[in-house]
PDB file of C-alpha atoms in Angstrom:
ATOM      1  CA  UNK A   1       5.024 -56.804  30.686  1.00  0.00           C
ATOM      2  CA  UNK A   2       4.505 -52.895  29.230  1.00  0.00           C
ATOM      3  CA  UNK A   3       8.496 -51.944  28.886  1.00  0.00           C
ATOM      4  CA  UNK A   4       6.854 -48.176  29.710  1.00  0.00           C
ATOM      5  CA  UNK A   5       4.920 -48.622  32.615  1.00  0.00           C
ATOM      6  CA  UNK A   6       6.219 -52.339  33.924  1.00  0.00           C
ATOM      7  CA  UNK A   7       2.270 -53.068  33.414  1.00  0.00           C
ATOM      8  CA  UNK A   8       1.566 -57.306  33.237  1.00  0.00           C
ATOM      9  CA  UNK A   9      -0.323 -58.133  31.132  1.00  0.00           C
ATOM     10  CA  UNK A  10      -1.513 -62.379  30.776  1.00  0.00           C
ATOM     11  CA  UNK A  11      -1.232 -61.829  26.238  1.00  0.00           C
ATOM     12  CA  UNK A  12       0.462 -60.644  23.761  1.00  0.00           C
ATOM     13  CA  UNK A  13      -2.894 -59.163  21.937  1.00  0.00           C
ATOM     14  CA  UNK A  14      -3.372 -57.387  25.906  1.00  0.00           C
ATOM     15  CA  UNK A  15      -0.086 -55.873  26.121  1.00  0.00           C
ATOM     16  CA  UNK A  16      -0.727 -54.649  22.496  1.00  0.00           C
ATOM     17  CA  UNK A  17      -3.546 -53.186  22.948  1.00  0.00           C
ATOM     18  CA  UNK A  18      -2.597 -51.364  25.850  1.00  0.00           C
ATOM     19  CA  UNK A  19       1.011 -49.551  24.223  1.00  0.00           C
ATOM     20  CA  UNK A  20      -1.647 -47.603  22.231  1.00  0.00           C
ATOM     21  CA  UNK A  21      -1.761 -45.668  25.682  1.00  0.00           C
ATOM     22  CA  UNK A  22       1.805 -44.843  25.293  1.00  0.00           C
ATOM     23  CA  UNK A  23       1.861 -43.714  21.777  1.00  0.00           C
ATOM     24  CA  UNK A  24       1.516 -40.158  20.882  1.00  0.00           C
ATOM     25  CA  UNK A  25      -1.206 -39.299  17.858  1.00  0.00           C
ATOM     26  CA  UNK A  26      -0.118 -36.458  15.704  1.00  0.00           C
ATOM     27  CA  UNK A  27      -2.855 -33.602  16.328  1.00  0.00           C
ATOM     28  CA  UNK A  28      -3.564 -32.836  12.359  1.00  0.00           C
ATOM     29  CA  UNK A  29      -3.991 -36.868  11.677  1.00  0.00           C
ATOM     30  CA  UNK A  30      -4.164 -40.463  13.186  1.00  0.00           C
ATOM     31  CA  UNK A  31      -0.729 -41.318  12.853  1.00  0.00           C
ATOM     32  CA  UNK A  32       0.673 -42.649  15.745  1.00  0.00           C
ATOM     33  CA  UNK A  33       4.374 -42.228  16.921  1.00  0.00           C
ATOM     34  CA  UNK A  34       6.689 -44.319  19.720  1.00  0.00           C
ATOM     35  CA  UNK A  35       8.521 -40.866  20.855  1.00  0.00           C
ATOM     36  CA  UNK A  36       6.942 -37.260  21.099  1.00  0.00           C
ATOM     37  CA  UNK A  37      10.392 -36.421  18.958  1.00  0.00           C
ATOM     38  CA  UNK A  38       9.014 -38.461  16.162  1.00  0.00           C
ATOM     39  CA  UNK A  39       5.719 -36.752  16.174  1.00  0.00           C
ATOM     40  CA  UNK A  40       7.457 -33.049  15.884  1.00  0.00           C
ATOM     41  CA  UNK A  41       9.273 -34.664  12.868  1.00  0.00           C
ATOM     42  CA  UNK A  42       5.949 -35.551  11.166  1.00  0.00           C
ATOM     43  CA  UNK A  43       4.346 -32.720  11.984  1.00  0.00           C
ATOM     44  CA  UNK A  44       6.332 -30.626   9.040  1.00  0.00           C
ATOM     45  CA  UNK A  45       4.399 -32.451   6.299  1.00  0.00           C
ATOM     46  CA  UNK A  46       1.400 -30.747   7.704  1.00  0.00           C
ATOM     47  CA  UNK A  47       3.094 -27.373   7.478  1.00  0.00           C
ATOM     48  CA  UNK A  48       1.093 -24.917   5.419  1.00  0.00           C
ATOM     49  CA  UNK A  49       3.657 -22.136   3.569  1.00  0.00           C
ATOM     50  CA  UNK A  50       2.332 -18.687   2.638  1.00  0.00           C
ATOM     51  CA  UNK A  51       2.355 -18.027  -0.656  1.00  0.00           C
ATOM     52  CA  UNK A  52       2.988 -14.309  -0.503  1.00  0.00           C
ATOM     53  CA  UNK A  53       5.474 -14.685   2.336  1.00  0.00           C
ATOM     54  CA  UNK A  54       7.847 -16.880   4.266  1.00  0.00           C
ATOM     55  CA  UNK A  55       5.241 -17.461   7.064  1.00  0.00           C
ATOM     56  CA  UNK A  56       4.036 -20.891   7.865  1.00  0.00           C
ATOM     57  CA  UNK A  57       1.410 -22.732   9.815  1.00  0.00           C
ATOM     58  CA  UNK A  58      -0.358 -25.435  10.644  1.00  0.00           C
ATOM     59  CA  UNK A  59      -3.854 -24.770  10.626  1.00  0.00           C
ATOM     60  CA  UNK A  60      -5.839 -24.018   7.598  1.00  0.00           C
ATOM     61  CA  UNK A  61      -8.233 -21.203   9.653  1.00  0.00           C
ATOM     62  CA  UNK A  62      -5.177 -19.902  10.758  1.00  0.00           C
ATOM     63  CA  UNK A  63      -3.632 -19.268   7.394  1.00  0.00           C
ATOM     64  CA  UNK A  64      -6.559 -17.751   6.110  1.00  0.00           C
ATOM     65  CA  UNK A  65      -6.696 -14.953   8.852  1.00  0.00           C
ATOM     66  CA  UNK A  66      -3.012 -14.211   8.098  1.00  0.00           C
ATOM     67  CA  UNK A  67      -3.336 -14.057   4.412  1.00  0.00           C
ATOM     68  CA  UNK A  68      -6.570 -11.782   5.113  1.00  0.00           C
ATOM     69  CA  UNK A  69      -4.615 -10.018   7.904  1.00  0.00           C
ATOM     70  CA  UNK A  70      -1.645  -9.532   5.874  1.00  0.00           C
ATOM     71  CA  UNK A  71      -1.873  -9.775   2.550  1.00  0.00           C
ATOM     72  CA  UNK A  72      -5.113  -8.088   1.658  1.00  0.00           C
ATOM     73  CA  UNK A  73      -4.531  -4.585   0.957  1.00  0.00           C
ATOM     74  CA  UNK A  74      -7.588  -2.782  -0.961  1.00  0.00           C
ATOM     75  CA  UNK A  75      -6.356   0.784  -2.431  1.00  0.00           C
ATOM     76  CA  UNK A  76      -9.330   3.154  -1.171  1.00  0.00           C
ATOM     77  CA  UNK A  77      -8.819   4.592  -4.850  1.00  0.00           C
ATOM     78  CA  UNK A  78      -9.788   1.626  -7.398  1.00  0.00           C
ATOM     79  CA  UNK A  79     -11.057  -1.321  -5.453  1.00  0.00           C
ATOM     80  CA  UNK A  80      -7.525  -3.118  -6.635  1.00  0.00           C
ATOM     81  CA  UNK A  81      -5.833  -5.729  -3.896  1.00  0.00           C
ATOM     82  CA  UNK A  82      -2.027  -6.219  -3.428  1.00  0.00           C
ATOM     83  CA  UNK A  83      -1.216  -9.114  -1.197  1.00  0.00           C
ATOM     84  CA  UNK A  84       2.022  -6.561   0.211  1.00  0.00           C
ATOM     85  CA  UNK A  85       1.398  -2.873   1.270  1.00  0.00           C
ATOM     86  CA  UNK A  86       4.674  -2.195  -0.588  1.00  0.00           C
ATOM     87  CA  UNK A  87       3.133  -3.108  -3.621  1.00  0.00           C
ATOM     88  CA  UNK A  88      -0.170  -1.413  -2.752  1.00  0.00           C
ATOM     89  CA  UNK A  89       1.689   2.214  -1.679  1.00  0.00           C
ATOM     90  CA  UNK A  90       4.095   1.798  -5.058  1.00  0.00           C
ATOM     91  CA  UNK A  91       0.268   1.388  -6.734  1.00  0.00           C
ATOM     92  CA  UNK A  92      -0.782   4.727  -5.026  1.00  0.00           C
ATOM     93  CA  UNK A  93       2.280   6.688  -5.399  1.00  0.00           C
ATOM     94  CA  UNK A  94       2.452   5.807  -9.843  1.00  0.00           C
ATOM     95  CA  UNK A  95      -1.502   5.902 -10.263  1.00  0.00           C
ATOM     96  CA  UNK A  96      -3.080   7.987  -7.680  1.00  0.00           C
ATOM     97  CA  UNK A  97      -0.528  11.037  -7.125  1.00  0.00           C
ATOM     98  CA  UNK A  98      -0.377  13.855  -8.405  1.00  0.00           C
ATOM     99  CA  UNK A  99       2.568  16.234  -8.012  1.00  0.00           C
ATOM    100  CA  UNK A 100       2.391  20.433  -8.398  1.00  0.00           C
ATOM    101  CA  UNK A 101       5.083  20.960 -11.120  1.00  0.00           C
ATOM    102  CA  UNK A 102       5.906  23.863  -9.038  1.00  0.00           C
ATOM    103  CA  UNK A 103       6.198  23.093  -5.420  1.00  0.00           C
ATOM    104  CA  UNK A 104       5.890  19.615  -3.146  1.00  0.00           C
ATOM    105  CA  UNK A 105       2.446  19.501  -2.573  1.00  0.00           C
ATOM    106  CA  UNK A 106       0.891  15.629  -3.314  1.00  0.00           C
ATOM    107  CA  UNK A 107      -2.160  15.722  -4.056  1.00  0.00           C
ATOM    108  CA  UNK A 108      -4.720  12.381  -4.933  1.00  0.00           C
ATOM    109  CA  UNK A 109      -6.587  13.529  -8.022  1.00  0.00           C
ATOM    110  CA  UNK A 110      -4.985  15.130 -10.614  1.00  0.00           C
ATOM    111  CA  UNK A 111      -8.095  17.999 -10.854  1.00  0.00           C
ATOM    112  CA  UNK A 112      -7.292  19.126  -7.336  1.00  0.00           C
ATOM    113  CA  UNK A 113      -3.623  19.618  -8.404  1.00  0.00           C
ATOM    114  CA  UNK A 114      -4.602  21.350 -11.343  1.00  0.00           C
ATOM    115  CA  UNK A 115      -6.799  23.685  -9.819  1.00  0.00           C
ATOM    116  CA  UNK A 116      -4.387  24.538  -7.076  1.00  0.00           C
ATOM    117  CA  UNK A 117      -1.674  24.843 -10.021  1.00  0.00           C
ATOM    118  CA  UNK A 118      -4.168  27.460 -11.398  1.00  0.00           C
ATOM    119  CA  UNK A 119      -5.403  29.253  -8.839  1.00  0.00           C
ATOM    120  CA  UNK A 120      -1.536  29.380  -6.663  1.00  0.00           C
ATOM    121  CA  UNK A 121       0.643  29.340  -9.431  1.00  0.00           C
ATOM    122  CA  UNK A 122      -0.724  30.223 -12.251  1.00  0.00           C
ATOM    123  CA  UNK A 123      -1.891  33.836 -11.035  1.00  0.00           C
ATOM    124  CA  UNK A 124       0.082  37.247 -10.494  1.00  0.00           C
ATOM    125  CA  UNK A 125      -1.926  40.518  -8.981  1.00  0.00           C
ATOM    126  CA  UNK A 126       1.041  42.599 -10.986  1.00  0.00           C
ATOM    127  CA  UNK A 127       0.156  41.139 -14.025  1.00  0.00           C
ATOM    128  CA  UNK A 128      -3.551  40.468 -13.775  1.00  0.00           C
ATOM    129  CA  UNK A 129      -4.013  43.939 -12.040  1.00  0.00           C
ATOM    130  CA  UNK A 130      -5.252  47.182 -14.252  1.00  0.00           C
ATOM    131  CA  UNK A 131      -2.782  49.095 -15.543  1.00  0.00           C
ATOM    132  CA  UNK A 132      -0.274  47.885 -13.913  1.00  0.00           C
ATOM    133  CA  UNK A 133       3.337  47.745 -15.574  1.00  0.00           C
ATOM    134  CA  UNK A 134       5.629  45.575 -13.470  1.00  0.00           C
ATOM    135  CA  UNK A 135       9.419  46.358 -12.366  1.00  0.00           C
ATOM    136  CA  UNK A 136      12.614  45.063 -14.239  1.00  0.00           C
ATOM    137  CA  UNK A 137      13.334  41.006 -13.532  1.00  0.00           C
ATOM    138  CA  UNK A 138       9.707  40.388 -12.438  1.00  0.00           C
ATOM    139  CA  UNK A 139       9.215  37.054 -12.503  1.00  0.00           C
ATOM    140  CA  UNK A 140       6.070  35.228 -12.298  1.00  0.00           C
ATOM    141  CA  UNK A 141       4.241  32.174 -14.026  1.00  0.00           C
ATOM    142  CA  UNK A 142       2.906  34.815 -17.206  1.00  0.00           C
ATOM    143  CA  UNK A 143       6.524  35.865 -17.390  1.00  0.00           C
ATOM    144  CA  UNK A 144       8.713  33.006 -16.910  1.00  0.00           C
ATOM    145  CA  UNK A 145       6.059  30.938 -19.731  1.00  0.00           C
ATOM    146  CA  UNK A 146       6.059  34.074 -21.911  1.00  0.00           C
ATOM    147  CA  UNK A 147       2.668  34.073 -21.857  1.00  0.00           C
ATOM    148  CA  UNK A 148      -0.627  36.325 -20.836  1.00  0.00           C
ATOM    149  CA  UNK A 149      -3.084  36.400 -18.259  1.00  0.00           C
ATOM    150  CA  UNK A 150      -6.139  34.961 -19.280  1.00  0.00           C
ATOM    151  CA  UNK A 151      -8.718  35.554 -16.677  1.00  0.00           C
ATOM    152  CA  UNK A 152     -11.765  36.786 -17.869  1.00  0.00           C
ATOM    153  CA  UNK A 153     -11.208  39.934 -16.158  1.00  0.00           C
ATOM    154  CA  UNK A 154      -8.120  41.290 -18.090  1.00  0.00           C
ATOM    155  CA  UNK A 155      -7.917  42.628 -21.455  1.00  0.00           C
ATOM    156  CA  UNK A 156      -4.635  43.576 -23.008  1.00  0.00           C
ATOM    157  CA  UNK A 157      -4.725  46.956 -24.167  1.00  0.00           C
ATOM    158  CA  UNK A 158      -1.600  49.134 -25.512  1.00  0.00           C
ATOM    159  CA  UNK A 159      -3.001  52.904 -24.852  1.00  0.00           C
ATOM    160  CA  UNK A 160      -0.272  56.052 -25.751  1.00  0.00           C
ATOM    161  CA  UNK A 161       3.306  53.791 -25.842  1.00  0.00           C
ATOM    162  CA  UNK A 162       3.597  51.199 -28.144  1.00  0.00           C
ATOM    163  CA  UNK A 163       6.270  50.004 -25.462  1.00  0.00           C
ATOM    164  CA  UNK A 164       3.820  49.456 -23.103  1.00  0.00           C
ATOM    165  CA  UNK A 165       1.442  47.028 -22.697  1.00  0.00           C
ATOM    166  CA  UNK A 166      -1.117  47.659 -19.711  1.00  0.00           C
ATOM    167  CA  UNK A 167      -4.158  45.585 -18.734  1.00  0.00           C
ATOM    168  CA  UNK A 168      -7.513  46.517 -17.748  1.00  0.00           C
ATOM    169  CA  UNK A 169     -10.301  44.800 -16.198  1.00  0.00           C
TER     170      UNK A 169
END
């Protein structure tokens, strides 16, 4: 007699045969277990950990579309992969930006900061003007460097005053 289902059975090898019904089978194998408790308790040696984070699953297919999902981020800049976007923007922010020196502006090549540097920084219509002198505390890139325009179309030229310096185009 089946102690599940009160089921008579005339044999031993009968009654056998026929708890198999009763059994549950563990979906990733074909271990068989008395109690559907018993079967959640096996199932953790099928558990598949992330390596990159503390997810975990137990299908192969579906670990794959995580890790692809979540842990495969290309930077647009070099082709290089970072299995965390942290790690991928850090990546960005050392190697692929590119800071004015004088104002907040990002940019992501360091020839687009430098000709911004040059042509919004870099430039004063005072100085780079001709013969213009300009007032007391003036204060622009050529000043605060110490240094001269040199755009193609000024000169420096000192005409009557030694004192004075104008420029001319």
């Amino acid at each position: 007699k089946c102690t599940k289902c009160r089921k008579i059975f005339e044999n031993l090898q009968d009654l056998e045969s026929h708890e198999i019904v009763h059994k549950v089978k563990c979906e990733y194998c074909d271990e068989l277990f008395d109690r559907k408790d018993k079967k959640e308790q096996h199932k953790q040696v099928h558990l598949i950990k992330c390596t990159a984070c503390k997810e975990s699953m137990f299908d192969e297919k579906d670990m794959e579309i995580h890790m692809k999902a979540s842990h495969n981020f290309k930077c647009e800049a070099c082709d290089k992969v970072f299995d965390q976007m942290k790690m991928m923007s850090d990546h960005k922010r050392k190697e692929h930006s590119f800071q004015c020196h004088s104002c907040e502006i990002i940019f992501d090549a360091r020839d687009l900061m430098e000709t911004h540097e040059k042509e919004v920084h870099q430039t004063c219509d005072d100085c780079e003007d001709e013969f213009t002198w300009t007032e007391d505390g003036h204060m622009c890139y050529y000043t605060r460097n110490k240094v001269g325009p040199t755009t193609d179309r000024v000169k420096v030229q000192n005409l009557y005053f030694d004192e004075y310096t104008c420029y001319y185009i």
